[in-house]
């Protein structure tokens, strides 16, 4: 056992992992990571600013998009200090309490993003299948209720598993697999009985991420059924084009989660570099890509962003 591992066996701090094998290049690696974090911040802030200041975007579809951007900004806020701290060399360790808090927000925000994507699928289904009742179903009050329900579903139900992390005995070397904390990473270091956490976490994943994915697929089957009943080909294409951005956002969110889950479950023989790469894709890819997808694919957002930057250029 290394001296580093030995010194952390009985401490309440955990060592954060940067990019294994490339530690000497950490300062160079900090440049692209800093650029990505800056793009995440600017992109999501721009989307939120555009939706807030443009009255024509005060519609249910864009309120849900604002929820998505706010979730991505919170994910940025939850990880930026540890990820960049490790690369710049001023943060190598994290306390147990801080680690547990970070894992709570990372997993809670992941569930929240999944729930928002489900709400957006419901929005598209109502808009296409029942356009005459769209504004009466998705009123501002109902959107607020959906938002509160998403918050409660995302953060209340994960609390028992996260709180129990505080009472586990961590007798294995306190070296994390990433530059941020994940629930499954802490379980890997525990010597206590982790059956409750493992089973509870699996149930949460099934009842949140998997259920949301199934409901999103069902909503698109129903949307497709409605669209195919439209006589005009032009109208069919127009209806489907309103869903393209959301489908891209769903893929951008679920593919990294599936990849990270597979690596954690079945990739113990893989290089630590693969674990770190998948972890960073899971954390950074959706917040980076969502503003780009909606700025390119949604003409109302694209037009307003172009106007915003043209005004700043004058």
PDB file of C-alpha atoms in Angstrom:
ATOM      1  CA  UNK A   1       0.000   0.000   0.000  1.00  0.00           C
ATOM      2  CA  UNK A   2       1.366   3.429  -0.929  1.00  0.00           C
ATOM      3  CA  UNK A   3       2.193   6.041   1.691  1.00  0.00           C
ATOM      4  CA  UNK A   4      -0.560   8.249   0.292  1.00  0.00           C
ATOM      5  CA  UNK A   5      -3.162   5.506   0.681  1.00  0.00           C
ATOM      6  CA  UNK A   6      -1.905   4.637   4.152  1.00  0.00           C
ATOM      7  CA  UNK A   7      -2.084   8.216   5.388  1.00  0.00           C
ATOM      8  CA  UNK A   8      -5.746   8.503   4.378  1.00  0.00           C
ATOM      9  CA  UNK A   9      -7.045   5.249   5.821  1.00  0.00           C
ATOM     10  CA  UNK A  10      -7.980   6.786   9.163  1.00  0.00           C
ATOM     11  CA  UNK A  11      -8.605  10.379   8.071  1.00  0.00           C
ATOM     12  CA  UNK A  12     -11.905  12.032   7.237  1.00  0.00           C
ATOM     13  CA  UNK A  13     -10.588  13.467   3.979  1.00  0.00           C
ATOM     14  CA  UNK A  14     -10.555  11.956   0.501  1.00  0.00           C
ATOM     15  CA  UNK A  15      -8.027  12.393  -2.280  1.00  0.00           C
ATOM     16  CA  UNK A  16      -9.447  13.714  -5.552  1.00  0.00           C
ATOM     17  CA  UNK A  17      -8.141  12.179  -8.775  1.00  0.00           C
ATOM     18  CA  UNK A  18      -7.223  14.347 -11.743  1.00  0.00           C
ATOM     19  CA  UNK A  19      -6.254  12.659 -15.002  1.00  0.00           C
ATOM     20  CA  UNK A  20      -4.305   9.457 -14.165  1.00  0.00           C
ATOM     21  CA  UNK A  21      -0.967   9.211 -15.918  1.00  0.00           C
ATOM     22  CA  UNK A  22      -1.134  12.814 -17.113  1.00  0.00           C
ATOM     23  CA  UNK A  23      -0.509  14.603 -13.806  1.00  0.00           C
ATOM     24  CA  UNK A  24       2.534  16.440 -15.205  1.00  0.00           C
ATOM     25  CA  UNK A  25       0.275  17.959 -17.875  1.00  0.00           C
ATOM     26  CA  UNK A  26      -2.400  19.111 -15.407  1.00  0.00           C
ATOM     27  CA  UNK A  27      -1.734  22.794 -16.039  1.00  0.00           C
ATOM     28  CA  UNK A  28      -2.090  22.291 -19.781  1.00  0.00           C
ATOM     29  CA  UNK A  29      -5.244  20.212 -19.307  1.00  0.00           C
ATOM     30  CA  UNK A  30      -6.705  22.998 -17.193  1.00  0.00           C
ATOM     31  CA  UNK A  31      -6.920  25.206 -20.324  1.00  0.00           C
ATOM     32  CA  UNK A  32      -9.509  23.107 -22.237  1.00  0.00           C
ATOM     33  CA  UNK A  33     -11.390  22.315 -19.014  1.00  0.00           C
ATOM     34  CA  UNK A  34     -11.503  26.011 -18.069  1.00  0.00           C
ATOM     35  CA  UNK A  35     -12.712  26.838 -21.591  1.00  0.00           C
ATOM     36  CA  UNK A  36     -15.476  24.222 -21.360  1.00  0.00           C
ATOM     37  CA  UNK A  37     -16.598  25.496 -17.951  1.00  0.00           C
ATOM     38  CA  UNK A  38     -16.599  29.074 -19.293  1.00  0.00           C
ATOM     39  CA  UNK A  39     -18.698  27.981 -22.292  1.00  0.00           C
ATOM     40  CA  UNK A  40     -21.137  26.140 -20.012  1.00  0.00           C
ATOM     41  CA  UNK A  41     -21.556  29.247 -17.855  1.00  0.00           C
ATOM     42  CA  UNK A  42     -21.887  31.721 -20.728  1.00  0.00           C
ATOM     43  CA  UNK A  43     -24.115  29.463 -22.845  1.00  0.00           C
ATOM     44  CA  UNK A  44     -26.659  28.727 -20.119  1.00  0.00           C
ATOM     45  CA  UNK A  45     -26.634  32.298 -18.806  1.00  0.00           C
ATOM     46  CA  UNK A  46     -27.294  33.525 -22.351  1.00  0.00           C
ATOM     47  CA  UNK A  47     -30.267  31.169 -22.769  1.00  0.00           C
ATOM     48  CA  UNK A  48     -31.714  32.264 -19.409  1.00  0.00           C
ATOM     49  CA  UNK A  49     -31.166  35.958 -20.241  1.00  0.00           C
ATOM     50  CA  UNK A  50     -32.822  35.605 -23.658  1.00  0.00           C
ATOM     51  CA  UNK A  51     -35.864  33.803 -22.217  1.00  0.00           C
ATOM     52  CA  UNK A  52     -36.210  36.339 -19.392  1.00  0.00           C
ATOM     53  CA  UNK A  53     -35.928  39.459 -21.570  1.00  0.00           C
ATOM     54  CA  UNK A  54     -37.881  38.328 -24.651  1.00  0.00           C
ATOM     55  CA  UNK A  55     -41.676  38.474 -24.027  1.00  0.00           C
ATOM     56  CA  UNK A  56     -42.408  36.251 -27.039  1.00  0.00           C
ATOM     57  CA  UNK A  57     -40.492  33.426 -25.308  1.00  0.00           C
ATOM     58  CA  UNK A  58     -42.689  33.502 -22.200  1.00  0.00           C
ATOM     59  CA  UNK A  59     -44.291  30.200 -23.182  1.00  0.00           C
ATOM     60  CA  UNK A  60     -44.356  26.759 -21.502  1.00  0.00           C
ATOM     61  CA  UNK A  61     -41.767  25.274 -23.874  1.00  0.00           C
ATOM     62  CA  UNK A  62     -39.251  27.985 -23.012  1.00  0.00           C
ATOM     63  CA  UNK A  63     -40.045  27.935 -19.289  1.00  0.00           C
ATOM     64  CA  UNK A  64     -39.030  24.257 -19.297  1.00  0.00           C
ATOM     65  CA  UNK A  65     -35.914  25.170 -21.288  1.00  0.00           C
ATOM     66  CA  UNK A  66     -35.099  27.761 -18.592  1.00  0.00           C
ATOM     67  CA  UNK A  67     -35.440  24.996 -15.963  1.00  0.00           C
ATOM     68  CA  UNK A  68     -33.017  22.870 -17.994  1.00  0.00           C
ATOM     69  CA  UNK A  69     -30.472  25.704 -18.262  1.00  0.00           C
ATOM     70  CA  UNK A  70     -30.794  26.479 -14.538  1.00  0.00           C
ATOM     71  CA  UNK A  71     -30.183  22.797 -13.732  1.00  0.00           C
ATOM     72  CA  UNK A  72     -27.090  22.794 -15.961  1.00  0.00           C
ATOM     73  CA  UNK A  73     -25.796  25.958 -14.261  1.00  0.00           C
ATOM     74  CA  UNK A  74     -26.249  24.341 -10.851  1.00  0.00           C
ATOM     75  CA  UNK A  75     -24.314  21.284 -12.053  1.00  0.00           C
ATOM     76  CA  UNK A  76     -21.568  23.684 -13.201  1.00  0.00           C
ATOM     77  CA  UNK A  77     -21.564  25.332  -9.767  1.00  0.00           C
ATOM     78  CA  UNK A  78     -21.433  21.941  -7.983  1.00  0.00           C
ATOM     79  CA  UNK A  79     -18.285  20.685  -9.732  1.00  0.00           C
ATOM     80  CA  UNK A  80     -16.260  23.636 -11.057  1.00  0.00           C
ATOM     81  CA  UNK A  81     -14.296  24.217  -7.836  1.00  0.00           C
ATOM     82  CA  UNK A  82     -13.071  20.629  -7.424  1.00  0.00           C
ATOM     83  CA  UNK A  83     -12.450  19.806 -11.110  1.00  0.00           C
ATOM     84  CA  UNK A  84     -10.475  22.981 -11.817  1.00  0.00           C
ATOM     85  CA  UNK A  85      -9.005  22.973  -8.305  1.00  0.00           C
ATOM     86  CA  UNK A  86      -7.373  19.592  -8.929  1.00  0.00           C
ATOM     87  CA  UNK A  87      -6.044  20.628 -12.354  1.00  0.00           C
ATOM     88  CA  UNK A  88      -4.645  23.938 -11.091  1.00  0.00           C
ATOM     89  CA  UNK A  89      -3.140  22.178  -8.078  1.00  0.00           C
ATOM     90  CA  UNK A  90      -4.746  24.114  -5.219  1.00  0.00           C
ATOM     91  CA  UNK A  91      -7.256  21.430  -4.207  1.00  0.00           C
ATOM     92  CA  UNK A  92      -6.136  17.831  -3.791  1.00  0.00           C
ATOM     93  CA  UNK A  93      -8.368  16.678  -0.925  1.00  0.00           C
ATOM     94  CA  UNK A  94     -11.988  16.987   0.112  1.00  0.00           C
ATOM     95  CA  UNK A  95     -13.628  16.427   3.494  1.00  0.00           C
ATOM     96  CA  UNK A  96     -16.233  13.694   3.957  1.00  0.00           C
ATOM     97  CA  UNK A  97     -19.007  16.208   4.676  1.00  0.00           C
ATOM     98  CA  UNK A  98     -18.150  18.279   1.615  1.00  0.00           C
ATOM     99  CA  UNK A  99     -17.908  15.115  -0.485  1.00  0.00           C
ATOM    100  CA  UNK A 100     -21.331  13.912   0.658  1.00  0.00           C
ATOM    101  CA  UNK A 101     -22.855  17.337  -0.055  1.00  0.00           C
ATOM    102  CA  UNK A 102     -21.331  17.393  -3.534  1.00  0.00           C
ATOM    103  CA  UNK A 103     -22.612  13.891  -4.331  1.00  0.00           C
ATOM    104  CA  UNK A 104     -26.069  14.943  -3.120  1.00  0.00           C
ATOM    105  CA  UNK A 105     -26.192  17.856  -5.554  1.00  0.00           C
ATOM    106  CA  UNK A 106     -24.648  15.957  -8.484  1.00  0.00           C
ATOM    107  CA  UNK A 107     -27.109  13.059  -8.242  1.00  0.00           C
ATOM    108  CA  UNK A 108     -30.050  15.301  -7.359  1.00  0.00           C
ATOM    109  CA  UNK A 109     -29.351  17.527 -10.361  1.00  0.00           C
ATOM    110  CA  UNK A 110     -29.056  14.475 -12.627  1.00  0.00           C
ATOM    111  CA  UNK A 111     -32.506  13.326 -11.496  1.00  0.00           C
ATOM    112  CA  UNK A 112     -33.748  16.886 -11.946  1.00  0.00           C
ATOM    113  CA  UNK A 113     -32.454  17.080 -15.524  1.00  0.00           C
ATOM    114  CA  UNK A 114     -34.145  13.771 -16.315  1.00  0.00           C
ATOM    115  CA  UNK A 115     -37.430  15.055 -14.838  1.00  0.00           C
ATOM    116  CA  UNK A 116     -37.216  18.322 -16.789  1.00  0.00           C
ATOM    117  CA  UNK A 117     -36.621  16.382 -20.026  1.00  0.00           C
ATOM    118  CA  UNK A 118     -39.733  14.323 -19.232  1.00  0.00           C
ATOM    119  CA  UNK A 119     -41.727  17.522 -18.641  1.00  0.00           C
ATOM    120  CA  UNK A 120     -40.474  18.856 -21.976  1.00  0.00           C
ATOM    121  CA  UNK A 121     -41.611  15.641 -23.691  1.00  0.00           C
ATOM    122  CA  UNK A 122     -45.057  16.115 -22.122  1.00  0.00           C
ATOM    123  CA  UNK A 123     -45.043  19.725 -23.366  1.00  0.00           C
ATOM    124  CA  UNK A 124     -44.287  18.585 -26.949  1.00  0.00           C
ATOM    125  CA  UNK A 125     -46.982  15.900 -26.761  1.00  0.00           C
ATOM    126  CA  UNK A 126     -49.658  18.389 -25.647  1.00  0.00           C
ATOM    127  CA  UNK A 127     -48.539  20.980 -28.225  1.00  0.00           C
ATOM    128  CA  UNK A 128     -48.799  18.499 -31.110  1.00  0.00           C
ATOM    129  CA  UNK A 129     -51.709  16.259 -30.091  1.00  0.00           C
ATOM    130  CA  UNK A 130     -53.943  18.856 -28.441  1.00  0.00           C
ATOM    131  CA  UNK A 131     -52.848  22.331 -29.611  1.00  0.00           C
ATOM    132  CA  UNK A 132     -56.209  23.998 -28.909  1.00  0.00           C
ATOM    133  CA  UNK A 133     -55.989  23.151 -25.200  1.00  0.00           C
ATOM    134  CA  UNK A 134     -52.212  23.690 -24.916  1.00  0.00           C
ATOM    135  CA  UNK A 135     -52.368  27.071 -23.171  1.00  0.00           C
ATOM    136  CA  UNK A 136     -55.218  25.987 -20.872  1.00  0.00           C
ATOM    137  CA  UNK A 137     -53.391  22.805 -19.762  1.00  0.00           C
ATOM    138  CA  UNK A 138     -49.908  24.279 -19.327  1.00  0.00           C
ATOM    139  CA  UNK A 139     -50.816  27.441 -17.448  1.00  0.00           C
ATOM    140  CA  UNK A 140     -48.234  29.338 -15.408  1.00  0.00           C
ATOM    141  CA  UNK A 141     -49.676  27.856 -12.203  1.00  0.00           C
ATOM    142  CA  UNK A 142     -49.420  24.313 -13.560  1.00  0.00           C
ATOM    143  CA  UNK A 143     -45.862  24.912 -14.740  1.00  0.00           C
ATOM    144  CA  UNK A 144     -44.940  26.138 -11.246  1.00  0.00           C
ATOM    145  CA  UNK A 145     -46.519  23.005  -9.744  1.00  0.00           C
ATOM    146  CA  UNK A 146     -44.548  20.830 -12.163  1.00  0.00           C
ATOM    147  CA  UNK A 147     -41.365  22.684 -11.176  1.00  0.00           C
ATOM    148  CA  UNK A 148     -41.997  22.134  -7.452  1.00  0.00           C
ATOM    149  CA  UNK A 149     -42.805  18.457  -8.075  1.00  0.00           C
ATOM    150  CA  UNK A 150     -39.552  18.065 -10.014  1.00  0.00           C
ATOM    151  CA  UNK A 151     -37.564  19.618  -7.155  1.00  0.00           C
ATOM    152  CA  UNK A 152     -39.186  17.382  -4.533  1.00  0.00           C
ATOM    153  CA  UNK A 153     -38.818  14.246  -6.642  1.00  0.00           C
ATOM    154  CA  UNK A 154     -35.173  14.994  -7.404  1.00  0.00           C
ATOM    155  CA  UNK A 155     -33.857  15.942  -3.982  1.00  0.00           C
ATOM    156  CA  UNK A 156     -36.124  14.467  -1.306  1.00  0.00           C
ATOM    157  CA  UNK A 157     -36.028  10.819  -2.313  1.00  0.00           C
ATOM    158  CA  UNK A 158     -32.228  10.621  -2.567  1.00  0.00           C
ATOM    159  CA  UNK A 159     -31.739  11.999   0.950  1.00  0.00           C
ATOM    160  CA  UNK A 160     -31.841   8.645   2.864  1.00  0.00           C
ATOM    161  CA  UNK A 161     -29.059   7.093   0.760  1.00  0.00           C
ATOM    162  CA  UNK A 162     -26.923  10.250   0.861  1.00  0.00           C
ATOM    163  CA  UNK A 163     -27.367  10.810   4.624  1.00  0.00           C
ATOM    164  CA  UNK A 164     -26.374   7.210   5.334  1.00  0.00           C
ATOM    165  CA  UNK A 165     -22.994   7.835   3.666  1.00  0.00           C
ATOM    166  CA  UNK A 166     -22.100   9.872   6.746  1.00  0.00           C
ATOM    167  CA  UNK A 167     -22.388   6.806   8.993  1.00  0.00           C
ATOM    168  CA  UNK A 168     -20.431   4.305   6.892  1.00  0.00           C
ATOM    169  CA  UNK A 169     -16.952   3.155   7.871  1.00  0.00           C
ATOM    170  CA  UNK A 170     -14.421   3.959   5.137  1.00  0.00           C
ATOM    171  CA  UNK A 171     -11.499   1.636   5.810  1.00  0.00           C
ATOM    172  CA  UNK A 172     -10.181   1.350   2.246  1.00  0.00           C
ATOM    173  CA  UNK A 173      -7.716   3.924   0.883  1.00  0.00           C
ATOM    174  CA  UNK A 174      -9.530   7.269   0.611  1.00  0.00           C
ATOM    175  CA  UNK A 175      -8.732   7.818  -3.061  1.00  0.00           C
ATOM    176  CA  UNK A 176     -11.665   8.785  -5.269  1.00  0.00           C
ATOM    177  CA  UNK A 177     -11.947   7.837  -8.937  1.00  0.00           C
ATOM    178  CA  UNK A 178     -12.800  11.384 -10.072  1.00  0.00           C
ATOM    179  CA  UNK A 179     -12.173  15.022  -9.272  1.00  0.00           C
ATOM    180  CA  UNK A 180     -15.667  15.137  -7.774  1.00  0.00           C
ATOM    181  CA  UNK A 181     -17.705  12.871  -5.491  1.00  0.00           C
ATOM    182  CA  UNK A 182     -20.227  10.259  -6.572  1.00  0.00           C
ATOM    183  CA  UNK A 183     -22.386   8.024  -4.372  1.00  0.00           C
ATOM    184  CA  UNK A 184     -21.086   4.806  -5.976  1.00  0.00           C
ATOM    185  CA  UNK A 185     -17.489   5.970  -5.580  1.00  0.00           C
ATOM    186  CA  UNK A 186     -17.901   6.409  -1.817  1.00  0.00           C
ATOM    187  CA  UNK A 187     -19.603   3.009  -1.529  1.00  0.00           C
ATOM    188  CA  UNK A 188     -16.560   1.446  -3.190  1.00  0.00           C
ATOM    189  CA  UNK A 189     -14.379   2.701  -0.316  1.00  0.00           C
ATOM    190  CA  UNK A 190     -16.706   1.585   2.491  1.00  0.00           C
ATOM    191  CA  UNK A 191     -16.266  -1.526   4.624  1.00  0.00           C
ATOM    192  CA  UNK A 192     -19.699  -1.257   6.283  1.00  0.00           C
ATOM    193  CA  UNK A 193     -22.823  -3.022   5.113  1.00  0.00           C
ATOM    194  CA  UNK A 194     -23.795  -1.112   1.972  1.00  0.00           C
ATOM    195  CA  UNK A 195     -26.750  -3.256   0.914  1.00  0.00           C
ATOM    196  CA  UNK A 196     -29.292  -0.559   1.810  1.00  0.00           C
ATOM    197  CA  UNK A 197     -27.459   2.067  -0.243  1.00  0.00           C
ATOM    198  CA  UNK A 198     -26.942  -0.268  -3.188  1.00  0.00           C
ATOM    199  CA  UNK A 199     -30.554  -1.446  -3.328  1.00  0.00           C
ATOM    200  CA  UNK A 200     -32.012   2.003  -2.612  1.00  0.00           C
ATOM    201  CA  UNK A 201     -29.832   3.603  -5.285  1.00  0.00           C
ATOM    202  CA  UNK A 202     -30.892   0.950  -7.811  1.00  0.00           C
ATOM    203  CA  UNK A 203     -34.570   1.571  -7.002  1.00  0.00           C
ATOM    204  CA  UNK A 204     -34.044   5.335  -7.402  1.00  0.00           C
ATOM    205  CA  UNK A 205     -32.395   4.864 -10.790  1.00  0.00           C
ATOM    206  CA  UNK A 206     -35.250   2.612 -11.935  1.00  0.00           C
ATOM    207  CA  UNK A 207     -37.987   4.936 -10.599  1.00  0.00           C
ATOM    208  CA  UNK A 208     -36.350   8.110 -11.912  1.00  0.00           C
ATOM    209  CA  UNK A 209     -33.960   7.731 -14.834  1.00  0.00           C
ATOM    210  CA  UNK A 210     -35.330   4.488 -16.293  1.00  0.00           C
ATOM    211  CA  UNK A 211     -38.996   5.404 -15.771  1.00  0.00           C
ATOM    212  CA  UNK A 212     -38.415   8.852 -17.275  1.00  0.00           C
ATOM    213  CA  UNK A 213     -36.687   7.317 -20.308  1.00  0.00           C
ATOM    214  CA  UNK A 214     -39.593   4.882 -20.832  1.00  0.00           C
ATOM    215  CA  UNK A 215     -42.184   7.674 -20.495  1.00  0.00           C
ATOM    216  CA  UNK A 216     -40.236   9.880 -22.923  1.00  0.00           C
ATOM    217  CA  UNK A 217     -40.180   7.025 -25.461  1.00  0.00           C
ATOM    218  CA  UNK A 218     -43.927   6.461 -24.980  1.00  0.00           C
ATOM    219  CA  UNK A 219     -44.609  10.182 -25.442  1.00  0.00           C
ATOM    220  CA  UNK A 220     -42.711  10.160 -28.742  1.00  0.00           C
ATOM    221  CA  UNK A 221     -44.554   7.055 -29.940  1.00  0.00           C
ATOM    222  CA  UNK A 222     -47.809   8.931 -29.268  1.00  0.00           C
ATOM    223  CA  UNK A 223     -46.427  12.076 -30.936  1.00  0.00           C
ATOM    224  CA  UNK A 224     -45.422  10.040 -33.988  1.00  0.00           C
ATOM    225  CA  UNK A 225     -48.876   8.454 -34.117  1.00  0.00           C
ATOM    226  CA  UNK A 226     -50.468  11.936 -34.041  1.00  0.00           C
ATOM    227  CA  UNK A 227     -48.089  13.359 -36.655  1.00  0.00           C
ATOM    228  CA  UNK A 228     -48.646  10.482 -39.090  1.00  0.00           C
ATOM    229  CA  UNK A 229     -52.377  11.221 -38.965  1.00  0.00           C
ATOM    230  CA  UNK A 230     -51.751  14.737 -40.303  1.00  0.00           C
ATOM    231  CA  UNK A 231     -52.619  14.890 -43.997  1.00  0.00           C
ATOM    232  CA  UNK A 232     -50.161  17.575 -45.075  1.00  0.00           C
ATOM    233  CA  UNK A 233     -46.519  16.470 -45.415  1.00  0.00           C
ATOM    234  CA  UNK A 234     -45.376  20.013 -44.737  1.00  0.00           C
ATOM    235  CA  UNK A 235     -47.329  20.135 -41.476  1.00  0.00           C
ATOM    236  CA  UNK A 236     -45.945  16.730 -40.470  1.00  0.00           C
ATOM    237  CA  UNK A 237     -42.369  17.940 -40.975  1.00  0.00           C
ATOM    238  CA  UNK A 238     -43.075  21.186 -39.136  1.00  0.00           C
ATOM    239  CA  UNK A 239     -44.469  19.291 -36.137  1.00  0.00           C
ATOM    240  CA  UNK A 240     -41.528  16.888 -36.002  1.00  0.00           C
ATOM    241  CA  UNK A 241     -38.970  19.703 -36.286  1.00  0.00           C
ATOM    242  CA  UNK A 242     -40.243  21.194 -33.015  1.00  0.00           C
ATOM    243  CA  UNK A 243     -39.133  17.952 -31.310  1.00  0.00           C
ATOM    244  CA  UNK A 244     -35.612  17.680 -32.775  1.00  0.00           C
ATOM    245  CA  UNK A 245     -33.926  19.869 -30.138  1.00  0.00           C
ATOM    246  CA  UNK A 246     -35.547  17.925 -27.314  1.00  0.00           C
ATOM    247  CA  UNK A 247     -34.581  14.544 -28.813  1.00  0.00           C
ATOM    248  CA  UNK A 248     -30.956  15.746 -29.078  1.00  0.00           C
ATOM    249  CA  UNK A 249     -31.026  16.934 -25.442  1.00  0.00           C
ATOM    250  CA  UNK A 250     -32.391  13.542 -24.333  1.00  0.00           C
ATOM    251  CA  UNK A 251     -29.602  11.685 -26.175  1.00  0.00           C
ATOM    252  CA  UNK A 252     -26.935  14.080 -24.838  1.00  0.00           C
ATOM    253  CA  UNK A 253     -28.138  13.367 -21.277  1.00  0.00           C
ATOM    254  CA  UNK A 254     -28.808   9.622 -21.357  1.00  0.00           C
ATOM    255  CA  UNK A 255     -25.859   8.355 -23.432  1.00  0.00           C
ATOM    256  CA  UNK A 256     -23.180   9.611 -20.951  1.00  0.00           C
ATOM    257  CA  UNK A 257     -25.191   8.261 -17.979  1.00  0.00           C
ATOM    258  CA  UNK A 258     -25.476   4.831 -19.597  1.00  0.00           C
ATOM    259  CA  UNK A 259     -21.762   4.907 -20.452  1.00  0.00           C
ATOM    260  CA  UNK A 260     -20.707   5.881 -16.912  1.00  0.00           C
ATOM    261  CA  UNK A 261     -23.003   3.242 -15.377  1.00  0.00           C
ATOM    262  CA  UNK A 262     -21.533   0.537 -17.624  1.00  0.00           C
ATOM    263  CA  UNK A 263     -17.978   1.597 -16.760  1.00  0.00           C
ATOM    264  CA  UNK A 264     -18.702   1.532 -13.006  1.00  0.00           C
ATOM    265  CA  UNK A 265     -20.556  -1.806 -13.153  1.00  0.00           C
ATOM    266  CA  UNK A 266     -18.536  -3.783 -15.671  1.00  0.00           C
ATOM    267  CA  UNK A 267     -15.357  -1.820 -16.351  1.00  0.00           C
ATOM    268  CA  UNK A 268     -13.267  -2.532 -13.259  1.00  0.00           C
ATOM    269  CA  UNK A 269     -10.540  -3.953 -15.530  1.00  0.00           C
ATOM    270  CA  UNK A 270     -10.454  -0.750 -17.628  1.00  0.00           C
ATOM    271  CA  UNK A 271      -7.810   1.933 -17.277  1.00  0.00           C
ATOM    272  CA  UNK A 272      -8.541   4.608 -14.607  1.00  0.00           C
ATOM    273  CA  UNK A 273      -8.284   7.097 -17.474  1.00  0.00           C
ATOM    274  CA  UNK A 274     -11.477   5.647 -18.981  1.00  0.00           C
ATOM    275  CA  UNK A 275     -13.336   6.101 -15.660  1.00  0.00           C
ATOM    276  CA  UNK A 276     -12.152   9.718 -15.395  1.00  0.00           C
ATOM    277  CA  UNK A 277     -13.042  10.446 -19.027  1.00  0.00           C
ATOM    278  CA  UNK A 278     -16.560   9.010 -18.700  1.00  0.00           C
ATOM    279  CA  UNK A 279     -17.089  10.842 -15.403  1.00  0.00           C
ATOM    280  CA  UNK A 280     -16.160  14.190 -16.935  1.00  0.00           C
ATOM    281  CA  UNK A 281     -18.331  13.564 -20.011  1.00  0.00           C
ATOM    282  CA  UNK A 282     -21.254  12.767 -17.689  1.00  0.00           C
ATOM    283  CA  UNK A 283     -20.723  16.025 -15.770  1.00  0.00           C
ATOM    284  CA  UNK A 284     -19.824  18.410 -18.609  1.00  0.00           C
ATOM    285  CA  UNK A 285     -21.332  17.173 -21.872  1.00  0.00           C
ATOM    286  CA  UNK A 286     -25.062  17.895 -21.263  1.00  0.00           C
ATOM    287  CA  UNK A 287     -24.526  21.408 -19.775  1.00  0.00           C
ATOM    288  CA  UNK A 288     -22.168  22.228 -22.654  1.00  0.00           C
ATOM    289  CA  UNK A 289     -24.327  20.876 -25.476  1.00  0.00           C
ATOM    290  CA  UNK A 290     -27.848  21.920 -24.395  1.00  0.00           C
ATOM    291  CA  UNK A 291     -27.379  25.690 -25.034  1.00  0.00           C
ATOM    292  CA  UNK A 292     -25.688  24.893 -28.366  1.00  0.00           C
ATOM    293  CA  UNK A 293     -28.489  22.528 -29.437  1.00  0.00           C
ATOM    294  CA  UNK A 294     -31.276  24.960 -28.555  1.00  0.00           C
ATOM    295  CA  UNK A 295     -29.439  27.981 -29.999  1.00  0.00           C
ATOM    296  CA  UNK A 296     -28.961  26.199 -33.326  1.00  0.00           C
ATOM    297  CA  UNK A 297     -32.196  24.216 -33.612  1.00  0.00           C
ATOM    298  CA  UNK A 298     -34.733  26.646 -32.081  1.00  0.00           C
ATOM    299  CA  UNK A 299     -35.152  29.627 -34.407  1.00  0.00           C
ATOM    300  CA  UNK A 300     -36.690  31.892 -31.718  1.00  0.00           C
ATOM    301  CA  UNK A 301     -33.649  31.401 -29.463  1.00  0.00           C
ATOM    302  CA  UNK A 302     -31.192  31.597 -32.385  1.00  0.00           C
ATOM    303  CA  UNK A 303     -32.685  34.857 -33.702  1.00  0.00           C
ATOM    304  CA  UNK A 304     -32.706  36.479 -30.254  1.00  0.00           C
ATOM    305  CA  UNK A 305     -29.108  35.376 -29.500  1.00  0.00           C
ATOM    306  CA  UNK A 306     -27.935  36.757 -32.846  1.00  0.00           C
ATOM    307  CA  UNK A 307     -29.676  40.054 -32.075  1.00  0.00           C
ATOM    308  CA  UNK A 308     -28.139  40.105 -28.584  1.00  0.00           C
ATOM    309  CA  UNK A 309     -24.568  39.691 -29.850  1.00  0.00           C
ATOM    310  CA  UNK A 310     -25.070  42.066 -32.762  1.00  0.00           C
ATOM    311  CA  UNK A 311     -26.148  44.757 -30.291  1.00  0.00           C
ATOM    312  CA  UNK A 312     -23.052  44.119 -28.170  1.00  0.00           C
ATOM    313  CA  UNK A 313     -20.846  44.354 -31.237  1.00  0.00           C
ATOM    314  CA  UNK A 314     -22.146  47.830 -32.082  1.00  0.00           C
TER     315      UNK A 314
END
